[in-house]
Every structure is written in structure tokens, then in C-alpha cells.
PDB file of C-alpha atoms in Angstrom:
ATOM      1  CA  MET A   1      23.943 117.122  30.119  1.00  0.00           C
ATOM      2  CA  THR A   2      23.705 113.893  28.172  1.00  0.00           C
ATOM      3  CA  SER A   3      25.729 110.821  29.072  1.00  0.00           C
ATOM      4  CA  ASP A   4      27.972 111.657  26.087  1.00  0.00           C
ATOM      5  CA  ASP A   5      28.776 115.046  27.703  1.00  0.00           C
ATOM      6  CA  ALA A   6      29.487 113.602  31.155  1.00  0.00           C
ATOM      7  CA  LEU A   7      32.906 114.140  32.671  1.00  0.00           C
ATOM      8  CA  HIS A   8      35.071 111.057  32.321  1.00  0.00           C
ATOM      9  CA  PRO A   9      35.322 109.529  35.842  1.00  0.00           C
ATOM     10  CA  ALA A  10      39.150 109.500  35.708  1.00  0.00           C
ATOM     11  CA  LEU A  11      39.106 113.327  35.554  1.00  0.00           C
ATOM     12  CA  ILE A  12      37.401 113.835  38.923  1.00  0.00           C
ATOM     13  CA  PRO A  13      40.691 114.272  40.899  1.00  0.00           C
ATOM     14  CA  ILE A  14      41.863 117.055  38.531  1.00  0.00           C
ATOM     15  CA  SER A  15      38.476 118.547  37.612  1.00  0.00           C
ATOM     16  CA  PHE A  16      39.203 121.646  39.750  1.00  0.00           C
ATOM     17  CA  LEU A  17      41.412 122.854  36.862  1.00  0.00           C
ATOM     18  CA  ILE A  18      38.599 122.905  34.291  1.00  0.00           C
ATOM     19  CA  GLY A  19      37.723 126.364  33.024  1.00  0.00           C
ATOM     20  CA  ARG A  20      39.088 129.537  31.526  1.00  0.00           C
ATOM     21  CA  TRP A  21      41.361 131.610  33.765  1.00  0.00           C
ATOM     22  CA  ARG A  22      42.714 135.128  33.277  1.00  0.00           C
ATOM     23  CA  GLY A  23      45.045 137.300  35.356  1.00  0.00           C
ATOM     24  CA  GLU A  24      48.505 138.728  35.852  1.00  0.00           C
ATOM     25  CA  GLY A  25      51.922 137.384  36.669  1.00  0.00           C
ATOM     26  CA  ARG A  26      55.553 138.279  37.027  1.00  0.00           C
ATOM     27  CA  GLY A  27      58.738 136.681  35.801  1.00  0.00           C
ATOM     28  CA  ASP A  28      62.430 136.869  36.492  1.00  0.00           C
ATOM     29  CA  TYR A  29      65.570 134.886  35.657  1.00  0.00           C
ATOM     30  CA  PRO A  30      69.285 135.710  35.867  1.00  0.00           C
ATOM     31  CA  THR A  31      69.613 135.967  32.075  1.00  0.00           C
ATOM     32  CA  ILE A  32      66.722 138.411  31.515  1.00  0.00           C
ATOM     33  CA  GLU A  33      65.177 141.546  33.015  1.00  0.00           C
ATOM     34  CA  ALA A  34      62.251 141.099  35.405  1.00  0.00           C
ATOM     35  CA  PHE A  35      58.873 141.528  33.715  1.00  0.00           C
ATOM     36  CA  SER A  36      55.132 141.430  34.289  1.00  0.00           C
ATOM     37  CA  TYR A  37      52.515 139.906  32.013  1.00  0.00           C
ATOM     38  CA  GLU A  38      48.836 139.202  31.445  1.00  0.00           C
ATOM     39  CA  GLU A  39      47.853 135.578  30.972  1.00  0.00           C
ATOM     40  CA  GLU A  40      44.951 133.432  29.879  1.00  0.00           C
ATOM     41  CA  VAL A  41      44.828 129.676  30.504  1.00  0.00           C
ATOM     42  CA  THR A  42      42.139 127.218  29.470  1.00  0.00           C
ATOM     43  CA  PHE A  43      41.756 123.669  30.744  1.00  0.00           C
ATOM     44  CA  GLY A  44      39.057 121.933  28.706  1.00  0.00           C
ATOM     45  CA  THR A  45      37.484 118.556  28.192  1.00  0.00           C
ATOM     46  CA  ILE A  46      36.543 116.419  25.243  1.00  0.00           C
ATOM     47  CA  PRO A  47      33.384 114.435  26.079  1.00  0.00           C
ATOM     48  CA  GLY A  48      34.203 110.876  27.109  1.00  0.00           C
ATOM     49  CA  LYS A  49      37.993 111.317  26.973  1.00  0.00           C
ATOM     50  CA  PRO A  50      40.221 110.813  30.068  1.00  0.00           C
ATOM     51  CA  PHE A  51      42.397 113.944  29.686  1.00  0.00           C
ATOM     52  CA  LEU A  52      42.178 117.727  29.871  1.00  0.00           C
ATOM     53  CA  THR A  53      43.262 119.970  27.032  1.00  0.00           C
ATOM     54  CA  TYR A  54      45.535 122.885  27.984  1.00  0.00           C
ATOM     55  CA  GLN A  55      46.137 126.198  26.212  1.00  0.00           C
ATOM     56  CA  GLN A  56      48.164 129.102  27.627  1.00  0.00           C
ATOM     57  CA  ARG A  57      48.954 132.595  26.263  1.00  0.00           C
ATOM     58  CA  THR A  58      50.685 135.611  27.736  1.00  0.00           C
ATOM     59  CA  ARG A  59      50.938 139.251  26.681  1.00  0.00           C
ATOM     60  CA  GLY A  60      53.157 142.062  27.860  1.00  0.00           C
ATOM     61  CA  ALA A  61      51.732 145.169  29.521  1.00  0.00           C
ATOM     62  CA  ASP A  62      51.892 146.834  26.068  1.00  0.00           C
ATOM     63  CA  GLY A  63      49.685 144.068  24.571  1.00  0.00           C
ATOM     64  CA  ARG A  64      52.389 142.348  22.533  1.00  0.00           C
ATOM     65  CA  PRO A  65      52.289 138.530  22.525  1.00  0.00           C
ATOM     66  CA  LEU A  66      54.906 136.870  24.735  1.00  0.00           C
ATOM     67  CA  HIS A  67      54.760 133.115  25.431  1.00  0.00           C
ATOM     68  CA  THR A  68      52.305 130.390  24.479  1.00  0.00           C
ATOM     69  CA  GLU A  69      52.148 126.663  25.103  1.00  0.00           C
ATOM     70  CA  ALA A  70      49.647 123.876  24.593  1.00  0.00           C
ATOM     71  CA  GLY A  71      49.210 120.329  25.770  1.00  0.00           C
ATOM     72  CA  TYR A  72      47.304 117.873  27.882  1.00  0.00           C
ATOM     73  CA  VAL A  73      46.848 116.904  31.522  1.00  0.00           C
ATOM     74  CA  ARG A  74      46.265 113.197  32.066  1.00  0.00           C
ATOM     75  CA  PRO A  75      45.130 111.788  35.410  1.00  0.00           C
ATOM     76  CA  VAL A  76      47.126 108.889  36.855  1.00  0.00           C
ATOM     77  CA  GLY A  77      45.225 106.974  39.513  1.00  0.00           C
ATOM     78  CA  THR A  78      43.533 109.024  42.221  1.00  0.00           C
ATOM     79  CA  ASP A  79      46.485 111.211  43.208  1.00  0.00           C
ATOM     80  CA  GLY A  80      48.683 111.633  40.156  1.00  0.00           C
ATOM     81  CA  ALA A  81      48.753 113.494  36.870  1.00  0.00           C
ATOM     82  CA  GLU A  82      50.912 113.856  33.788  1.00  0.00           C
ATOM     83  CA  LEU A  83      51.430 117.144  31.959  1.00  0.00           C
ATOM     84  CA  ILE A  84      52.540 117.018  28.325  1.00  0.00           C
ATOM     85  CA  LEU A  85      53.457 120.381  26.736  1.00  0.00           C
ATOM     86  CA  ALA A  86      54.685 121.794  23.441  1.00  0.00           C
ATOM     87  CA  GLN A  87      56.000 125.322  22.907  1.00  0.00           C
ATOM     88  CA  PRO A  88      56.670 127.165  19.631  1.00  0.00           C
ATOM     89  CA  THR A  89      60.179 127.905  20.954  1.00  0.00           C
ATOM     90  CA  GLY A  90      61.109 124.292  20.175  1.00  0.00           C
ATOM     91  CA  VAL A  91      60.759 122.984  23.743  1.00  0.00           C
ATOM     92  CA  THR A  92      58.589 120.044  24.790  1.00  0.00           C
ATOM     93  CA  GLU A  93      58.090 118.982  28.398  1.00  0.00           C
ATOM     94  CA  ILE A  94      56.764 115.855  30.081  1.00  0.00           C
ATOM     95  CA  HIS A  95      55.934 116.126  33.779  1.00  0.00           C
ATOM     96  CA  ARG A  96      54.697 113.793  36.492  1.00  0.00           C
ATOM     97  CA  GLY A  97      52.635 115.385  39.252  1.00  0.00           C
ATOM     98  CA  ILE A  98      51.165 114.610  42.638  1.00  0.00           C
ATOM     99  CA  VAL A  99      47.618 115.836  43.328  1.00  0.00           C
ATOM    100  CA  THR A 100      46.988 117.023  46.890  1.00  0.00           C
ATOM    101  CA  GLY A 101      43.501 118.419  47.397  1.00  0.00           C
ATOM    102  CA  ARG A 102      43.174 121.203  44.814  1.00  0.00           C
ATOM    103  CA  SER A 103      46.906 121.465  44.055  1.00  0.00           C
ATOM    104  CA  ILE A 104      49.260 119.643  41.712  1.00  0.00           C
ATOM    105  CA  ALA A 105      53.054 119.681  42.061  1.00  0.00           C
ATOM    106  CA  PHE A 106      54.637 118.775  38.708  1.00  0.00           C
ATOM    107  CA  GLU A 107      58.281 117.764  38.169  1.00  0.00           C
ATOM    108  CA  THR A 108      60.026 117.191  34.862  1.00  0.00           C
ATOM    109  CA  LEU A 109      60.397 113.655  33.575  1.00  0.00           C
ATOM    110  CA  GLY A 110      61.892 114.811  30.290  1.00  0.00           C
ATOM    111  CA  VAL A 111      62.552 117.830  28.096  1.00  0.00           C
ATOM    112  CA  GLY A 112      62.833 117.684  24.318  1.00  0.00           C
ATOM    113  CA  LEU A 113      64.636 120.415  22.397  1.00  0.00           C
ATOM    114  CA  SER A 114      64.590 121.232  18.699  1.00  0.00           C
ATOM    115  CA  PRO A 115      67.989 122.077  17.163  1.00  0.00           C
ATOM    116  CA  THR A 116      67.273 125.824  17.516  1.00  0.00           C
ATOM    117  CA  ALA A 117      65.709 125.814  21.018  1.00  0.00           C
ATOM    118  CA  LYS A 118      67.408 127.362  24.037  1.00  0.00           C
ATOM    119  CA  GLU A 119      68.699 124.820  26.524  1.00  0.00           C
ATOM    120  CA  VAL A 120      66.129 123.864  29.189  1.00  0.00           C
ATOM    121  CA  ARG A 121      67.035 121.013  31.567  1.00  0.00           C
ATOM    122  CA  SER A 122      64.137 120.881  33.996  1.00  0.00           C
ATOM    123  CA  VAL A 123      61.006 122.701  35.136  1.00  0.00           C
ATOM    124  CA  THR A 124      58.784 122.412  38.197  1.00  0.00           C
ATOM    125  CA  ARG A 125      55.245 123.757  38.265  1.00  0.00           C
ATOM    126  CA  ARG A 126      52.957 123.995  41.283  1.00  0.00           C
ATOM    127  CA  ILE A 127      49.348 124.812  40.403  1.00  0.00           C
ATOM    128  CA  SER A 128      46.711 125.494  43.079  1.00  0.00           C
ATOM    129  CA  VAL A 129      43.056 126.443  42.886  1.00  0.00           C
ATOM    130  CA  ASP A 130      41.369 128.230  45.783  1.00  0.00           C
ATOM    131  CA  ASP A 131      37.727 129.178  45.236  1.00  0.00           C
ATOM    132  CA  GLU A 132      37.752 131.095  41.939  1.00  0.00           C
ATOM    133  CA  ALA A 133      41.527 131.755  41.726  1.00  0.00           C
ATOM    134  CA  LEU A 134      44.216 129.621  40.121  1.00  0.00           C
ATOM    135  CA  SER A 135      47.787 130.386  41.127  1.00  0.00           C
ATOM    136  CA  TYR A 136      51.054 128.848  40.065  1.00  0.00           C
ATOM    137  CA  VAL A 137      54.788 129.069  40.599  1.00  0.00           C
ATOM    138  CA  LEU A 138      57.262 127.823  38.001  1.00  0.00           C
ATOM    139  CA  HIS A 139      60.962 127.103  38.600  1.00  0.00           C
ATOM    140  CA  MET A 140      63.340 126.376  35.720  1.00  0.00           C
ATOM    141  CA  ALA A 141      66.883 125.125  35.104  1.00  0.00           C
ATOM    142  CA  ALA A 142      68.014 126.518  31.758  1.00  0.00           C
ATOM    143  CA  VAL A 143      70.850 128.180  29.824  1.00  0.00           C
ATOM    144  CA  GLY A 144      73.496 126.898  32.234  1.00  0.00           C
ATOM    145  CA  ARG A 145      71.605 127.897  35.412  1.00  0.00           C
ATOM    146  CA  ASP A 146      70.384 125.634  38.213  1.00  0.00           C
ATOM    147  CA  LEU A 147      66.693 125.223  39.076  1.00  0.00           C
ATOM    148  CA  GLN A 148      65.333 128.561  40.349  1.00  0.00           C
ATOM    149  CA  PHE A 149      62.296 130.834  40.319  1.00  0.00           C
ATOM    150  CA  HIS A 150      61.102 131.959  36.902  1.00  0.00           C
ATOM    151  CA  LEU A 151      57.339 132.715  36.936  1.00  0.00           C
ATOM    152  CA  GLU A 152      54.327 133.157  39.202  1.00  0.00           C
ATOM    153  CA  ALA A 153      50.777 134.298  38.551  1.00  0.00           C
ATOM    154  CA  THR A 154      47.288 134.458  39.964  1.00  0.00           C
ATOM    155  CA  LEU A 155      44.442 133.975  37.514  1.00  0.00           C
ATOM    156  CA  HIS A 156      40.697 134.255  38.075  1.00  0.00           C
ATOM    157  CA  ARG A 157      37.926 132.170  36.563  1.00  0.00           C
ATOM    158  CA  VAL A 158      36.345 133.901  33.567  1.00  0.00           C
TER     159      VAL A 158
END
């Protein structure tokens, strides 16, 4: 590894996220039927830059594409992080998170909606890494409903 490839020092508190992860999850919400899905998430680096890139994709059990989102995770000090996301559904999210060990609890700072997007008011995401498994739980307030469970998954390092 050359000095140009070295991990930016600001990324050390969130470096446990780095990698490609694949696994299965389940979702539910009062306005839809419960479902299961396959997911792949990648947290990457750009040499010398103080942020992680983020790419997420899900597929149904039948292989059809479901959801995708992309963005960045930016460290804030030694125990904070920001998550900035964009979705092709017309939703953007900005989160502030607290890093505790190998977990980050994100809460919404703001949601942006395109004119055709479904209403989303807030989202919380808790991401944890234990050995070679990444797990998360996502709660959402949307389409007139209060904040409640929407998604959870366990993914394994590829």
C-alpha cells in the first residue's frame, strides 16, 4: 500500500463498515405486504478522501430488482458520522449518527422529496458489525404513519 492508498485518518472510527456485504432481510409496513429480499451493500473508499462511498441494492426472492440507494458516510469527530443518501424514488435523506464501538445509530436531520416521491418524514437506521456480519434495522415514518419498523437484514462480508 502506498501512502496515496492509505486510509484517511478521519475514517478510522467508521472503518469497520468498509467492504462488500451480501445477505438477506425482511420488510414490513402497514401500507404494504410483508416481504423478504436479498441485498448487497458496498462501503468503499477513495484514496486520501475523508468519506466512504455507499451503494445498496436489493432483489426479491424471484430475482427482480427492488430498491437501490447510493450516497456517502462522512465521519464527524471521533464518535459521529453523517449519512447522505439519494434514491431513484425521488427521496433524499441526511442523517446524523453516533458511533459506539462497531455500531452507528443514525437519525434523520432532513428528507428531500421530488414532486412525484411518496411522503417520507423521517428514518432511523442502526448499523452494527460483529466479526464478519453487518446487521441493520430501519424504522420509517411515511405515508401518514408514525415512525415504526420497516426493514432489517443480516449481511456477510463477501
